[in-house]
């Protein structure tokens, strides 16, 4: 979880969509983010804390998590269990691969700037709990 990731509050996504519809080039590609990338584990820890949940201290190597997820998916499929397994290969992939976005085009061409800060978004979640 030490890798970087880009995050985007839903209100910032809507702002980007409105700006792209009004000012975007046909076929233009515009990523929007809340700003600079964050360390994945630090953000998820802060996100969990908004709901009163403390993130575990330890970690598991991605290769081990992938193996456990594959075994769980196989067990769910073979045994015909309902619902989804508690850990999936997709979830492991999302949580273990760096994914940062460059919102330069949206900022330069559309005049995009986040309307909700990361801190405010976390505050909203804390208040809603």
CSV table of C-alpha atoms in Angstrom, one decimal:
chain,number,residue,atom,x,y,z
A,1,UNK,CA,0.0,0.0,0.0
A,2,UNK,CA,3.0,2.4,-0.3
A,3,UNK,CA,2.2,3.2,-3.9
A,4,UNK,CA,0.6,6.4,-5.1
A,5,UNK,CA,-2.9,6.7,-6.3
A,6,UNK,CA,-5.1,9.5,-7.6
A,7,UNK,CA,-8.4,10.2,-6.1
A,8,UNK,CA,-11.4,12.2,-7.1
A,9,UNK,CA,-14.4,13.4,-5.1
A,10,UNK,CA,-17.7,12.8,-6.9
A,11,UNK,CA,-18.4,16.5,-6.9
A,12,UNK,CA,-15.1,17.1,-8.7
A,13,UNK,CA,-16.1,14.4,-11.3
A,14,UNK,CA,-19.3,16.3,-11.9
A,15,UNK,CA,-17.4,19.6,-12.3
A,16,UNK,CA,-15.2,17.9,-14.8
A,17,UNK,CA,-18.1,16.5,-16.8
A,18,UNK,CA,-19.9,19.9,-16.9
A,19,UNK,CA,-16.7,21.7,-18.0
A,20,UNK,CA,-16.0,19.0,-20.7
A,21,UNK,CA,-19.5,19.3,-22.0
A,22,UNK,CA,-19.3,23.1,-22.2
A,23,UNK,CA,-15.6,23.7,-23.2
A,24,UNK,CA,-14.1,20.3,-24.2
A,25,UNK,CA,-12.8,19.4,-27.7
A,26,UNK,CA,-14.8,16.7,-29.5
A,27,UNK,CA,-12.9,13.5,-28.8
A,28,UNK,CA,-10.8,15.2,-26.1
A,29,UNK,CA,-9.7,13.2,-23.0
A,30,UNK,CA,-9.8,14.9,-19.6
A,31,UNK,CA,-8.9,13.3,-16.3
A,32,UNK,CA,-9.8,15.1,-13.1
A,33,UNK,CA,-8.4,14.6,-9.7
A,34,UNK,CA,-8.5,16.1,-6.2
A,35,UNK,CA,-4.9,17.2,-6.7
A,36,UNK,CA,-1.6,15.6,-6.1
A,37,UNK,CA,-1.5,11.8,-5.8
A,38,UNK,CA,-1.6,10.3,-2.3
A,39,UNK,CA,-0.1,7.2,-0.7
A,40,UNK,CA,-2.7,4.5,-1.1
A,41,UNK,CA,-2.5,3.1,2.4
A,42,UNK,CA,-2.6,6.5,4.1
A,43,UNK,CA,-5.7,7.5,2.1
A,44,UNK,CA,-7.5,4.3,2.8
A,45,UNK,CA,-6.6,4.5,6.5
A,46,UNK,CA,-8.0,8.1,6.6
A,47,UNK,CA,-11.1,6.9,4.7
A,48,UNK,CA,-11.7,4.1,7.2
A,49,UNK,CA,-11.2,6.4,10.1
A,50,UNK,CA,-14.1,8.6,8.9
A,51,UNK,CA,-16.3,5.6,9.8
A,52,UNK,CA,-14.7,4.8,13.1
A,53,UNK,CA,-12.7,1.8,11.7
A,54,UNK,CA,-9.0,1.4,12.4
A,55,UNK,CA,-7.0,0.0,9.6
A,56,UNK,CA,-4.8,-3.0,10.5
A,57,UNK,CA,-1.2,-2.4,11.1
A,58,UNK,CA,0.3,-5.3,9.2
A,59,UNK,CA,0.4,-6.0,5.5
A,60,UNK,CA,0.5,-9.0,3.1
A,61,UNK,CA,2.6,-9.2,0.0
A,62,UNK,CA,0.6,-8.7,-3.1
A,63,UNK,CA,1.6,-12.2,-4.4
A,64,UNK,CA,0.2,-13.8,-1.3
A,65,UNK,CA,-3.0,-11.8,-1.5
A,66,UNK,CA,-3.4,-12.8,-5.2
A,67,UNK,CA,-3.1,-16.4,-4.3
A,68,UNK,CA,-5.6,-16.2,-1.4
A,69,UNK,CA,-8.0,-14.3,-3.7
A,70,UNK,CA,-7.7,-16.9,-6.5
A,71,UNK,CA,-8.3,-19.7,-4.0
A,72,UNK,CA,-11.4,-17.9,-2.6
A,73,UNK,CA,-12.8,-17.2,-6.0
A,74,UNK,CA,-12.3,-20.9,-6.9
A,75,UNK,CA,-14.0,-22.1,-3.7
A,76,UNK,CA,-17.0,-19.8,-4.2
A,77,UNK,CA,-17.4,-21.0,-7.8
A,78,UNK,CA,-16.9,-24.8,-7.1
A,79,UNK,CA,-19.0,-24.8,-3.9
A,80,UNK,CA,-21.7,-22.6,-5.5
A,81,UNK,CA,-21.5,-20.1,-2.6
A,82,UNK,CA,-23.8,-17.1,-2.8
A,83,UNK,CA,-22.4,-13.6,-2.9
A,84,UNK,CA,-18.8,-12.7,-3.6
A,85,UNK,CA,-15.7,-14.0,-1.8
A,86,UNK,CA,-14.3,-11.6,0.8
A,87,UNK,CA,-11.2,-10.9,-1.3
A,88,UNK,CA,-11.1,-11.0,-5.1
A,89,UNK,CA,-8.3,-10.8,-7.6
A,90,UNK,CA,-9.7,-7.5,-8.9
A,91,UNK,CA,-9.7,-6.0,-5.4
A,92,UNK,CA,-6.1,-7.1,-4.9
A,93,UNK,CA,-5.1,-5.6,-8.3
A,94,UNK,CA,-6.8,-2.3,-7.5
A,95,UNK,CA,-5.2,-2.1,-4.1
A,96,UNK,CA,-1.7,-3.1,-5.2
A,97,UNK,CA,-1.0,-1.2,-8.5
A,98,UNK,CA,0.1,2.4,-8.7
A,99,UNK,CA,-2.5,4.5,-10.6
A,100,UNK,CA,-1.9,8.2,-10.9
A,101,UNK,CA,-3.6,10.4,-13.4
A,102,UNK,CA,-2.5,13.6,-15.1
A,103,UNK,CA,-5.2,16.2,-15.0
A,104,UNK,CA,-3.2,18.8,-16.9
A,105,UNK,CA,-5.5,18.8,-20.0
A,106,UNK,CA,-8.6,19.4,-17.8
A,107,UNK,CA,-6.9,22.2,-15.9
A,108,UNK,CA,-5.4,23.9,-19.0
A,109,UNK,CA,-8.1,23.4,-21.6
A,110,UNK,CA,-11.2,23.5,-19.4
A,111,UNK,CA,-10.1,25.6,-16.5
A,112,UNK,CA,-10.8,22.7,-14.1
A,113,UNK,CA,-9.9,23.1,-10.5
A,114,UNK,CA,-11.3,20.8,-7.7
A,115,UNK,CA,-14.4,22.2,-6.1
A,116,UNK,CA,-14.1,19.9,-3.1
A,117,UNK,CA,-10.8,19.3,-1.3
A,118,UNK,CA,-9.7,15.9,-0.1
A,119,UNK,CA,-9.8,17.1,3.5
A,120,UNK,CA,-13.4,18.5,3.0
A,121,UNK,CA,-14.5,15.2,1.4
A,122,UNK,CA,-13.2,13.2,4.4
A,123,UNK,CA,-14.8,15.7,6.8
A,124,UNK,CA,-18.2,15.1,5.0
A,125,UNK,CA,-17.8,11.4,5.4
A,126,UNK,CA,-17.0,11.7,9.1
A,127,UNK,CA,-20.0,13.9,9.6
A,128,UNK,CA,-22.3,11.6,7.8
A,129,UNK,CA,-21.4,8.6,9.9
